[in-house]
Amino acid sequence: MLPPHPPPDFYQVQLTVLAVFCAVATVIERYIGWQKKKASGETNEPKVEERALLDGSASSSLGGMAKEIFAALRRNYLLVYGIVMGADWLQGPYVYSLYREQYGYSERVVGFLFVTGFTAAGFSGPFVGVWADKFGRKRICLWFCVAYAFACLCTLSSWIPILFAGRLVSGFATSILFSCFETWVVSASQSAGVSQAGLSTILGDAMLINGIAASVAGVVSNQLVARVQTFTSPFMLSAALLVASWFMIRKLWTENYGAQDSSADAGRFDILQLGRIRQAFDIVRRDPALLVLGLRQTCFEGSMYIFVFLWVPSMQEASPPGAPLPLGYIFSAFMVSMMLGSVVYTSVVSHSLPRSDAPLVLHAKLASLNCLVASLALAFSFSTSFPQSRFWAFCVFEACVGVYYPVQGMLKGSMISNDHRATLAALFRVPLNIFVTGIMLTGISENRQVVFSACSLVLAFSSLMTTFVIVPRTVAMSENPPLPRTA
């Protein structure tokens, strides 16, 4: 039987245990993978065809050059991705506390601030994607750094119009972060001739680095707030990292685009690119598998964003009245759990036995199972009043987040053509933001159990739809692979 309240150092101890376990699991997974490669001579480096190299060259040293290109692409992407995600995660533990505790706004006003960000992301999403395909993914990612740094600076003011302006810009930046960065690396990988296994390696490593960045960010933000005694300090460090990211993207990344309009109207200036948005919408409308892929993103990421808003008051509700919670340590524990999820993903994809399923089919089945486990974790979290049990249920949910992103990235990278990749990736975020906004406007903080119940149900529904629609599609794609297309 669990004690009604955890000891004072409970969360620090759990963070340490999780971190040690994650480190050991990562070392074991990498060692097993290295031994298997050594024994079989297999690699996850790119398969090079006649058009494989970024510079278009071909020589007797193609294999060595392919390894160098793969290593450079992986390094350049993961370095930037780790820093921008660290900048994002620095803000995570104290967004709610900044508005609620430091500036003294009611929970309802805080909810409207969050809704503003999601609404901005929903409205800007389709345009962000189509601009990325049209004008370049690298260029849009540079805009992200500028916009998100500005949003961080807005937190220095307690004046509500400035805070709402910051949330608007933050929503715009979030649309870029969760669509254009992944689109850039998928397109760059395909241009470099990287195999599905190689792309899976990059996405899995990105999730692991994301977890490391988030865990470190949680501890750093906790120490910053304790030392500086203001909840704005993590936001200022985040802005500095975003400035550094701008210079790195400009220096390290090459530009890539979607399909360019060759019609008679191609020269006509259209800042909203409504024609491309209509094309992307028609593609999704005609393909049930893409509809379900977008539904899966809406259900999972919508539940995740609602969890971001609710985990602090939920943990406070289950804890002793007036007892301060070490939010930074709890947040870091969640992020280590997310890292464990990425290790599970890498282990399943790399070492699954038997290897009877094609990689894409394995990802589809993993997607269905992941949604089911996430649904059960949320269902258990609101059924218990013990803070320890609720904490561990949330850790399981975060582990599912660690599996979700590389799996979803692989499915989108394989099922969506490069012509409209960024547009469709951003278009999927429109129903996501409508879902989150609708739930938050219904009085989310006063009905936490109902909201978590709804999230659990939609995740279970997503699992079923993935099983009956996406899995059969990936089986068909694996049996009849499409002809390779140039990026």
Short mmCIF file of C-alpha atoms in Angstrom, two decimals:
data_model
loop_
_atom_site.label_atom_id
_atom_site.label_comp_id
_atom_site.label_asym_id
_atom_site.label_seq_id
_atom_site.Cartn_x
_atom_site.Cartn_y
_atom_site.Cartn_z
CA MET A 1 0.00 0.00 0.00
CA LEU A 2 1.42 3.38 -1.02
CA PRO A 3 1.70 6.13 1.61
CA PRO A 4 -0.82 8.93 1.01
CA HIS A 5 1.98 11.44 0.47
CA PRO A 6 5.47 10.84 -0.92
CA PRO A 7 8.61 11.70 1.11
CA PRO A 8 10.21 15.11 0.39
CA ASP A 9 12.93 13.71 -1.88
CA PHE A 10 10.67 11.25 -3.73
CA TYR A 11 10.77 12.98 -7.11
CA GLN A 12 14.54 13.57 -7.02
CA VAL A 13 15.07 9.88 -6.25
CA GLN A 14 12.72 8.79 -9.06
CA LEU A 15 14.51 11.09 -11.48
CA THR A 16 17.85 9.55 -10.52
CA VAL A 17 16.53 6.00 -10.89
CA LEU A 18 14.98 6.77 -14.27
CA ALA A 19 18.13 8.50 -15.50
CA VAL A 20 20.39 5.58 -14.47
CA PHE A 21 18.02 3.04 -16.01
CA CYS A 22 17.79 5.06 -19.23
CA ALA A 23 21.56 5.39 -19.47
CA VAL A 24 22.10 1.65 -18.93
CA ALA A 25 19.35 0.76 -21.43
CA THR A 26 20.84 3.10 -24.02
CA VAL A 27 24.34 1.65 -23.62
CA ILE A 28 23.03 -1.92 -23.84
CA GLU A 29 20.94 -1.13 -26.93
CA ARG A 30 23.86 0.56 -28.69
CA TYR A 31 26.23 -2.27 -27.75
CA ILE A 32 23.87 -4.94 -29.09
CA GLY A 33 23.39 -2.95 -32.27
CA TRP A 34 27.14 -2.54 -32.70
CA GLN A 35 27.72 -6.27 -32.17
CA LYS A 36 25.03 -7.17 -34.71
CA LYS A 37 26.50 -4.80 -37.29
CA LYS A 38 29.98 -6.11 -36.64
CA ALA A 39 28.81 -9.70 -37.08
CA SER A 40 26.72 -9.13 -40.19
CA GLY A 41 28.51 -6.22 -41.81
CA GLU A 42 25.22 -4.32 -42.05
CA THR A 43 24.96 -0.58 -41.66
CA ASN A 44 22.20 1.98 -41.51
CA GLU A 45 24.10 4.30 -43.81
CA PRO A 46 22.40 5.49 -47.02
CA LYS A 47 21.99 3.33 -50.07
CA VAL A 48 23.53 5.25 -52.93
CA GLU A 49 22.00 5.25 -56.36
CA GLU A 50 22.99 7.26 -59.43
CA ARG A 51 21.34 10.39 -58.07
CA ALA A 52 22.15 9.74 -54.43
CA LEU A 53 24.77 12.35 -53.59
CA LEU A 54 23.85 15.88 -52.73
CA ASP A 55 26.46 17.28 -55.09
CA GLY A 56 25.50 14.91 -57.90
CA SER A 57 28.98 13.40 -58.23
CA ALA A 58 29.69 9.74 -58.95
CA SER A 59 32.96 7.88 -58.60
CA SER A 60 34.44 4.63 -57.40
CA SER A 61 34.37 6.00 -53.84
CA LEU A 62 30.57 6.38 -53.72
CA GLY A 63 30.24 4.16 -50.67
CA GLY A 64 32.68 6.18 -48.59
CA MET A 65 31.19 9.45 -49.74
CA ALA A 66 27.70 8.19 -48.89
CA LYS A 67 28.79 7.44 -45.33
CA GLU A 68 30.31 10.90 -45.01
CA ILE A 69 27.14 12.55 -46.34
CA PHE A 70 24.95 10.51 -44.01
CA ALA A 71 27.16 11.37 -41.04
CA ALA A 72 27.20 15.08 -41.95
CA LEU A 73 23.43 15.21 -42.45
CA ARG A 74 22.82 13.41 -39.17
CA ARG A 75 25.24 15.64 -37.27
CA ASN A 76 24.01 18.92 -38.72
CA TYR A 77 20.36 18.10 -38.11
CA LEU A 78 20.74 16.65 -34.62
CA LEU A 79 22.94 19.53 -33.43
CA VAL A 80 20.38 22.14 -34.46
CA TYR A 81 17.41 20.03 -33.39
CA GLY A 82 18.83 19.44 -29.94
CA ILE A 83 19.38 23.15 -29.34
CA VAL A 84 15.98 24.34 -30.61
CA MET A 85 14.19 21.65 -28.61
CA GLY A 86 16.24 22.58 -25.55
CA ALA A 87 15.10 26.17 -26.05
CA ASP A 88 11.49 24.98 -26.29
CA TRP A 89 11.70 22.70 -23.24
CA LEU A 90 13.29 25.37 -21.05
CA GLN A 91 9.94 27.13 -21.06
CA GLY A 92 7.86 24.02 -20.32
CA PRO A 93 7.95 23.72 -16.52
CA TYR A 94 7.13 27.35 -15.77
CA VAL A 95 4.71 28.63 -18.41
CA TYR A 96 1.75 27.93 -16.17
CA SER A 97 3.51 29.21 -13.03
CA LEU A 98 4.64 32.43 -14.76
CA TYR A 99 1.10 33.43 -15.68
CA ARG A 100 -0.65 32.03 -12.60
CA GLU A 101 1.77 32.66 -9.73
CA GLN A 102 4.17 35.43 -10.76
CA TYR A 103 1.72 37.62 -12.67
CA GLY A 104 -1.33 36.59 -10.63
CA TYR A 105 -3.79 35.87 -13.43
CA SER A 106 -6.72 33.56 -12.79
CA GLU A 107 -6.68 30.02 -14.10
CA ARG A 108 -9.35 31.01 -16.61
CA VAL A 109 -7.14 33.78 -18.04
CA VAL A 110 -4.20 31.37 -18.12
CA GLY A 111 -6.40 28.98 -20.07
CA PHE A 112 -7.22 31.72 -22.59
CA LEU A 113 -3.50 32.45 -22.98
CA PHE A 114 -2.86 28.81 -23.82
CA VAL A 115 -5.87 28.75 -26.16
CA THR A 116 -4.50 31.81 -27.95
CA GLY A 117 -1.31 29.94 -28.76
CA PHE A 118 -3.16 26.89 -30.06
CA THR A 119 -5.55 29.04 -32.10
CA ALA A 120 -2.64 30.92 -33.67
CA ALA A 121 -0.96 27.63 -34.49
CA GLY A 122 -4.17 26.33 -36.05
CA PHE A 123 -4.72 29.36 -38.29
CA SER A 124 -1.07 29.72 -39.31
CA GLY A 125 -0.38 26.00 -39.79
CA PRO A 126 -1.51 25.59 -43.43
CA PHE A 127 0.28 28.78 -44.51
CA VAL A 128 3.50 27.85 -42.70
CA GLY A 129 3.58 24.51 -44.51
CA VAL A 130 2.85 25.89 -47.94
CA TRP A 131 5.40 28.70 -47.49
CA ALA A 132 8.00 26.11 -46.52
CA ASP A 133 7.30 24.05 -49.65
CA LYS A 134 7.27 27.14 -51.85
CA PHE A 135 10.02 29.36 -50.44
CA GLY A 136 12.24 26.81 -48.71
CA ARG A 137 12.20 24.79 -45.49
CA LYS A 138 15.51 26.20 -44.24
CA ARG A 139 14.24 29.77 -44.66
CA ILE A 140 11.09 29.05 -42.66
CA CYS A 141 13.14 27.42 -39.89
CA LEU A 142 15.17 30.65 -39.68
CA TRP A 143 11.89 32.54 -39.26
CA PHE A 144 11.07 30.18 -36.41
CA CYS A 145 14.17 31.21 -34.45
CA VAL A 146 13.32 34.91 -34.80
CA ALA A 147 9.63 34.48 -33.94
CA TYR A 148 10.15 32.23 -30.94
CA ALA A 149 12.89 34.47 -29.50
CA PHE A 150 10.47 37.42 -29.77
CA ALA A 151 7.79 35.39 -27.97
CA CYS A 152 10.27 34.72 -25.13
CA LEU A 153 10.99 38.43 -24.77
CA CYS A 154 7.25 39.10 -24.43
CA THR A 155 7.22 37.21 -21.12
CA LEU A 156 9.22 40.04 -19.53
CA SER A 157 6.03 42.12 -19.45
CA SER A 158 3.06 41.39 -17.19
CA TRP A 159 0.78 43.53 -19.37
CA ILE A 160 -1.86 41.19 -20.72
CA PRO A 161 -1.85 42.49 -24.35
CA ILE A 162 1.89 41.80 -24.57
CA LEU A 163 1.41 38.32 -23.14
CA PHE A 164 -1.33 37.59 -25.68
CA ALA A 165 0.92 38.91 -28.47
CA GLY A 166 3.66 36.58 -27.29
CA ARG A 167 1.27 33.63 -27.35
CA LEU A 168 0.17 34.51 -30.90
CA VAL A 169 3.75 34.59 -32.14
CA SER A 170 4.56 31.47 -30.13
CA GLY A 171 1.72 29.61 -31.84
CA PHE A 172 3.08 30.61 -35.25
CA ALA A 173 6.56 29.44 -34.24
CA THR A 174 5.23 26.14 -32.87
CA SER A 175 3.64 25.35 -36.24
CA ILE A 176 7.07 25.69 -37.82
CA LEU A 177 8.87 23.67 -35.14
CA PHE A 178 6.62 20.63 -35.41
CA SER A 179 6.29 20.51 -39.19
CA CYS A 180 9.15 22.17 -41.05
CA PHE A 181 12.16 20.80 -39.15
CA GLU A 182 11.10 17.20 -39.69
CA THR A 183 10.13 17.98 -43.29
CA TRP A 184 13.59 19.39 -43.93
CA VAL A 185 15.45 16.32 -42.69
CA VAL A 186 13.14 13.84 -44.46
CA SER A 187 13.58 15.68 -47.77
CA ALA A 188 17.35 16.06 -47.27
CA SER A 189 17.61 12.34 -46.45
CA GLN A 190 15.73 11.32 -49.56
CA SER A 191 17.86 13.63 -51.68
CA ALA A 192 20.95 11.98 -50.20
CA GLY A 193 19.63 8.48 -50.94
CA VAL A 194 19.23 7.55 -47.26
CA SER A 195 17.37 4.26 -46.77
CA GLN A 196 14.32 3.86 -44.56
CA ALA A 197 16.57 2.29 -41.92
CA GLY A 198 18.91 5.29 -42.08
CA LEU A 199 16.06 7.78 -41.77
CA SER A 200 14.64 5.75 -38.90
CA THR A 201 18.04 6.00 -37.18
CA ILE A 202 18.10 9.79 -37.55
CA LEU A 203 14.53 10.19 -36.26
CA GLY A 204 15.16 7.83 -33.36
CA ASP A 205 18.35 9.68 -32.42
CA ALA A 206 16.47 12.98 -32.67
CA MET A 207 13.91 11.74 -30.15
CA LEU A 208 16.67 10.57 -27.81
CA ILE A 209 18.44 13.93 -28.06
CA ASN A 210 15.09 15.65 -27.57
CA GLY A 211 14.66 13.73 -24.32
CA ILE A 212 18.18 14.59 -23.17
CA ALA A 213 17.64 18.26 -23.99
CA ALA A 214 14.30 18.26 -22.18
CA SER A 215 15.72 16.54 -19.09
CA VAL A 216 18.64 18.94 -18.87
CA ALA A 217 16.30 21.87 -19.54
CA GLY A 218 14.07 20.84 -16.65
CA VAL A 219 16.95 20.76 -14.18
CA VAL A 220 18.49 23.99 -15.55
CA SER A 221 15.17 25.84 -15.41
CA ASN A 222 14.60 24.62 -11.86
CA GLN A 223 18.05 25.89 -10.78
CA LEU A 224 17.63 29.17 -12.68
CA VAL A 225 14.32 29.94 -11.00
CA ALA A 226 15.70 28.99 -7.58
CA ARG A 227 18.73 31.25 -8.04
CA VAL A 228 17.22 34.25 -9.85
CA GLN A 229 13.81 34.05 -8.12
CA THR A 230 11.84 34.85 -11.27
CA PHE A 231 9.95 32.56 -13.63
CA THR A 232 11.11 34.61 -16.64
CA SER A 233 14.75 33.46 -16.39
CA PRO A 234 14.28 30.20 -18.36
CA PHE A 235 12.62 32.17 -21.17
CA MET A 236 15.64 34.49 -21.48
CA LEU A 237 18.03 31.55 -21.72
CA SER A 238 15.70 30.05 -24.32
CA ALA A 239 15.90 33.24 -26.39
CA ALA A 240 19.72 33.09 -26.31
CA LEU A 241 19.68 29.48 -27.56
CA LEU A 242 17.31 30.43 -30.37
CA VAL A 243 19.69 33.16 -31.53
CA ALA A 244 22.51 30.58 -31.58
CA SER A 245 20.26 28.19 -33.54
CA TRP A 246 19.62 30.85 -36.18
CA PHE A 247 23.33 31.10 -36.93
CA MET A 248 23.75 27.31 -36.98
CA ILE A 249 20.88 26.74 -39.41
CA ARG A 250 22.21 29.46 -41.68
CA LYS A 251 25.69 27.92 -41.64
CA LEU A 252 25.05 24.17 -41.63
CA TRP A 253 21.84 23.51 -43.55
CA THR A 254 21.20 23.49 -47.29
CA GLU A 255 17.86 24.58 -48.73
CA ASN A 256 15.20 22.21 -50.05
CA TYR A 257 11.75 22.81 -51.51
CA GLY A 258 8.50 21.10 -52.40
CA ALA A 259 7.14 20.91 -55.93
CA GLN A 260 7.34 24.25 -57.75
CA ASP A 261 4.31 25.44 -59.71
CA SER A 262 4.97 25.20 -63.46
CA SER A 263 1.49 26.32 -64.55
CA ALA A 264 0.60 29.52 -66.31
CA ASP A 265 -0.17 31.13 -62.95
CA ALA A 266 3.25 30.32 -61.50
CA GLY A 267 4.46 33.89 -61.89
CA ARG A 268 1.43 35.37 -60.15
CA PHE A 269 2.24 36.59 -56.64
CA ASP A 270 0.12 34.76 -54.07
CA ILE A 271 1.37 35.27 -50.54
CA LEU A 272 -1.26 32.90 -49.06
CA GLN A 273 -0.59 30.18 -51.68
CA LEU A 274 -4.26 29.17 -51.56
CA GLY A 275 -3.93 27.05 -54.69
CA ARG A 276 -1.33 24.81 -53.08
CA ILE A 277 -3.43 24.52 -49.93
CA ARG A 278 -6.42 23.38 -52.01
CA GLN A 279 -4.24 20.79 -53.76
CA ALA A 280 -3.00 19.45 -50.43
CA PHE A 281 -6.54 19.33 -49.04
CA ASP A 282 -7.75 17.37 -52.08
CA ILE A 283 -4.90 14.86 -51.64
CA VAL A 284 -5.91 14.20 -48.04
CA ARG A 285 -9.64 14.11 -48.82
CA ARG A 286 -9.15 11.43 -51.47
CA ASP A 287 -6.92 9.16 -49.35
CA PRO A 288 -8.47 7.48 -46.27
CA ALA A 289 -5.03 6.45 -44.98
CA LEU A 290 -3.86 10.07 -44.90
CA LEU A 291 -7.10 11.07 -43.17
CA VAL A 292 -6.42 8.50 -40.46
CA LEU A 293 -2.77 9.59 -40.24
CA GLY A 294 -3.99 13.12 -39.58
CA LEU A 295 -6.58 11.79 -37.11
CA ARG A 296 -3.85 9.93 -35.24
CA GLN A 297 -1.80 13.12 -35.02
CA THR A 298 -4.82 15.07 -33.76
CA CYS A 299 -5.69 12.49 -31.09
CA PHE A 300 -2.18 11.88 -29.78
CA GLU A 301 -0.69 15.36 -29.94
CA GLY A 302 -3.97 16.90 -28.77
CA SER A 303 -3.88 14.68 -25.69
CA MET A 304 -0.22 15.55 -25.21
CA TYR A 305 -0.83 19.32 -25.30
CA ILE A 306 -3.74 19.02 -22.90
CA PHE A 307 -1.47 16.99 -20.63
CA VAL A 308 1.08 19.84 -20.79
CA PHE A 309 -1.57 22.18 -19.39
CA LEU A 310 -2.98 19.78 -16.80
CA TRP A 311 -0.03 17.91 -15.32
CA VAL A 312 0.93 20.68 -12.89
CA PRO A 313 -2.55 21.20 -11.34
CA SER A 314 -3.13 17.42 -11.41
CA MET A 315 0.02 16.74 -9.41
CA GLN A 316 -0.79 19.62 -7.06
CA GLU A 317 -4.28 18.20 -6.54
CA ALA A 318 -2.87 14.83 -5.45
CA SER A 319 -0.13 16.32 -3.23
CA PRO A 320 -0.41 17.62 0.35
CA PRO A 321 -2.02 21.09 0.51
CA GLY A 322 0.58 23.85 0.51
CA ALA A 323 3.49 21.47 -0.14
CA PRO A 324 5.80 22.90 -2.86
CA LEU A 325 6.39 20.59 -5.79
CA PRO A 326 9.84 20.43 -7.45
CA LEU A 327 8.33 21.04 -10.90
CA GLY A 328 11.69 21.09 -12.66
CA TYR A 329 12.62 17.65 -11.31
CA ILE A 330 9.21 16.20 -12.11
CA PHE A 331 9.42 17.64 -15.61
CA SER A 332 12.91 16.15 -16.05
CA ALA A 333 11.60 12.76 -14.91
CA PHE A 334 8.92 12.97 -17.58
CA MET A 335 11.55 13.80 -20.18
CA VAL A 336 13.79 10.90 -19.14
CA SER A 337 10.71 8.71 -19.53
CA MET A 338 10.35 10.10 -23.05
CA MET A 339 13.99 9.15 -23.70
CA LEU A 340 13.22 5.63 -22.50
CA GLY A 341 10.41 5.55 -25.03
CA SER A 342 12.83 6.46 -27.81
CA VAL A 343 15.18 3.68 -26.64
CA VAL A 344 12.25 1.24 -26.76
CA TYR A 345 11.45 2.44 -30.29
CA THR A 346 15.04 2.00 -31.47
CA SER A 347 15.27 -1.44 -29.87
CA VAL A 348 12.02 -2.66 -31.42
CA VAL A 349 12.86 -1.34 -34.89
CA SER A 350 16.49 -2.50 -34.86
CA HIS A 351 16.25 -5.80 -32.99
CA SER A 352 12.66 -7.00 -33.42
CA LEU A 353 12.31 -10.76 -33.82
CA PRO A 354 11.19 -12.21 -36.06
CA ARG A 355 11.90 -9.72 -38.84
CA SER A 356 8.86 -10.89 -40.81
CA ASP A 357 7.34 -7.42 -41.17
CA ALA A 358 8.65 -4.77 -43.53
CA PRO A 359 9.96 -1.68 -41.67
CA LEU A 360 6.95 0.43 -42.63
CA VAL A 361 4.48 -2.25 -41.51
CA LEU A 362 6.33 -2.58 -38.20
CA HIS A 363 6.02 1.19 -37.68
CA ALA A 364 2.27 1.06 -38.38
CA LYS A 365 1.73 -1.74 -35.85
CA LEU A 366 3.89 0.08 -33.32
CA ALA A 367 1.78 3.21 -33.89
CA SER A 368 -1.41 1.33 -33.00
CA LEU A 369 0.07 -0.27 -29.88
CA ASN A 370 1.56 3.03 -28.74
CA CYS A 371 -1.82 4.80 -28.84
CA LEU A 372 -3.40 1.98 -26.85
CA VAL A 373 -0.75 2.11 -24.09
CA ALA A 374 -1.03 5.93 -23.92
CA SER A 375 -4.81 5.58 -23.56
CA LEU A 376 -4.44 3.15 -20.66
CA ALA A 377 -1.86 5.37 -18.93
CA LEU A 378 -4.16 8.40 -18.96
CA ALA A 379 -7.11 6.28 -17.84
CA PHE A 380 -5.12 5.04 -14.84
CA SER A 381 -3.84 8.53 -13.97
CA PHE A 382 -7.28 9.97 -13.24
CA SER A 383 -8.47 6.79 -11.48
CA THR A 384 -5.93 7.12 -8.66
CA SER A 385 -5.51 9.80 -6.00
CA PHE A 386 -2.02 8.75 -4.94
CA PRO A 387 0.61 11.21 -6.21
CA GLN A 388 3.15 8.42 -6.68
CA SER A 389 0.78 6.38 -8.88
CA ARG A 390 -0.26 9.44 -10.85
CA PHE A 391 3.40 10.38 -11.34
CA TRP A 392 4.26 6.95 -12.75
CA ALA A 393 1.18 6.92 -15.00
CA PHE A 394 2.32 10.24 -16.41
CA CYS A 395 5.83 8.78 -16.91
CA VAL A 396 4.34 5.92 -18.95
CA PHE A 397 2.41 8.43 -21.06
CA GLU A 398 5.62 10.39 -21.69
CA ALA A 399 7.37 7.16 -22.72
CA CYS A 400 4.63 6.78 -25.32
CA VAL A 401 5.43 10.31 -26.53
CA GLY A 402 9.02 9.13 -27.03
CA VAL A 403 7.79 6.35 -29.30
CA TYR A 404 5.19 8.50 -31.08
CA TYR A 405 7.37 11.08 -32.80
CA PRO A 406 9.82 8.82 -34.70
CA VAL A 407 6.98 6.44 -35.62
CA GLN A 408 4.78 9.27 -36.91
CA GLY A 409 7.75 10.81 -38.70
CA MET A 410 8.46 7.56 -40.54
CA LEU A 411 4.81 7.09 -41.51
CA LYS A 412 4.50 10.67 -42.80
CA GLY A 413 7.86 10.47 -44.58
CA SER A 414 6.80 7.29 -46.40
CA MET A 415 3.13 8.04 -47.09
CA ILE A 416 3.41 11.72 -48.10
CA SER A 417 5.23 12.79 -51.26
CA ASN A 418 7.87 15.49 -51.14
CA ASP A 419 5.82 17.77 -53.40
CA HIS A 420 3.49 18.86 -50.57
CA ARG A 421 5.20 17.37 -47.53
CA ALA A 422 5.45 20.52 -45.40
CA THR A 423 1.99 21.68 -46.47
CA LEU A 424 0.35 18.40 -45.46
CA ALA A 425 2.36 18.17 -42.24
CA ALA A 426 1.12 21.63 -41.26
CA LEU A 427 -2.41 20.92 -42.52
CA PHE A 428 -2.62 17.98 -40.10
CA ARG A 429 -2.10 20.46 -37.25
CA VAL A 430 -5.29 22.40 -38.02
CA PRO A 431 -7.74 19.83 -36.57
CA LEU A 432 -5.21 19.21 -33.80
CA ASN A 433 -5.37 22.83 -32.66
CA ILE A 434 -9.16 22.95 -33.08
CA PHE A 435 -9.41 19.85 -30.86
CA VAL A 436 -7.17 21.32 -28.15
CA THR A 437 -8.83 24.74 -28.28
CA GLY A 438 -12.33 23.26 -28.08
CA ILE A 439 -11.50 21.17 -25.01
CA MET A 440 -9.70 24.01 -23.24
CA LEU A 441 -12.63 26.37 -23.78
CA THR A 442 -15.01 23.95 -22.06
CA GLY A 443 -13.48 24.58 -18.63
CA ILE A 444 -10.54 22.21 -18.69
CA SER A 445 -9.18 23.01 -15.22
CA GLU A 446 -12.51 22.40 -13.46
CA ASN A 447 -13.15 19.09 -15.28
CA ARG A 448 -9.77 17.38 -15.32
CA GLN A 449 -11.16 13.88 -14.91
CA VAL A 450 -13.63 14.35 -17.77
CA VAL A 451 -10.89 15.79 -20.01
CA PHE A 452 -8.47 12.95 -19.29
CA SER A 453 -11.31 10.48 -19.92
CA ALA A 454 -11.98 12.10 -23.30
CA CYS A 455 -8.27 11.98 -24.20
CA SER A 456 -8.11 8.31 -23.21
CA LEU A 457 -11.09 7.49 -25.40
CA VAL A 458 -9.82 9.32 -28.50
CA LEU A 459 -6.44 7.60 -28.14
CA ALA A 460 -8.15 4.21 -28.02
CA PHE A 461 -10.18 5.17 -31.11
CA SER A 462 -6.97 6.25 -32.87
CA SER A 463 -5.42 2.87 -32.08
CA LEU A 464 -8.37 1.06 -33.69
CA MET A 465 -8.36 3.24 -36.81
CA THR A 466 -4.61 2.81 -37.23
CA THR A 467 -5.01 -0.96 -37.02
CA PHE A 468 -7.80 -1.16 -39.60
CA VAL A 469 -6.67 1.53 -42.08
CA ILE A 470 -2.97 2.41 -41.85
CA VAL A 471 -1.62 -1.10 -41.22
CA PRO A 472 -3.28 -2.56 -44.36
CA ARG A 473 -2.06 0.43 -46.39
CA THR A 474 1.55 -0.06 -45.26
CA VAL A 475 1.30 -3.78 -46.08
CA ALA A 476 0.17 -2.87 -49.61
CA MET A 477 2.94 -0.27 -49.94
CA SER A 478 5.57 -2.79 -48.83
CA GLU A 479 4.34 -5.41 -51.27
CA ASN A 480 4.12 -2.89 -54.15
CA PRO A 481 6.71 -0.17 -53.43
CA PRO A 482 6.30 3.03 -55.47
CA LEU A 483 8.92 3.98 -58.00
CA PRO A 484 11.59 6.31 -56.56
CA ARG A 485 10.95 10.01 -57.07
CA THR A 486 13.40 12.81 -57.20
CA ALA A 487 13.11 15.43 -54.47
#
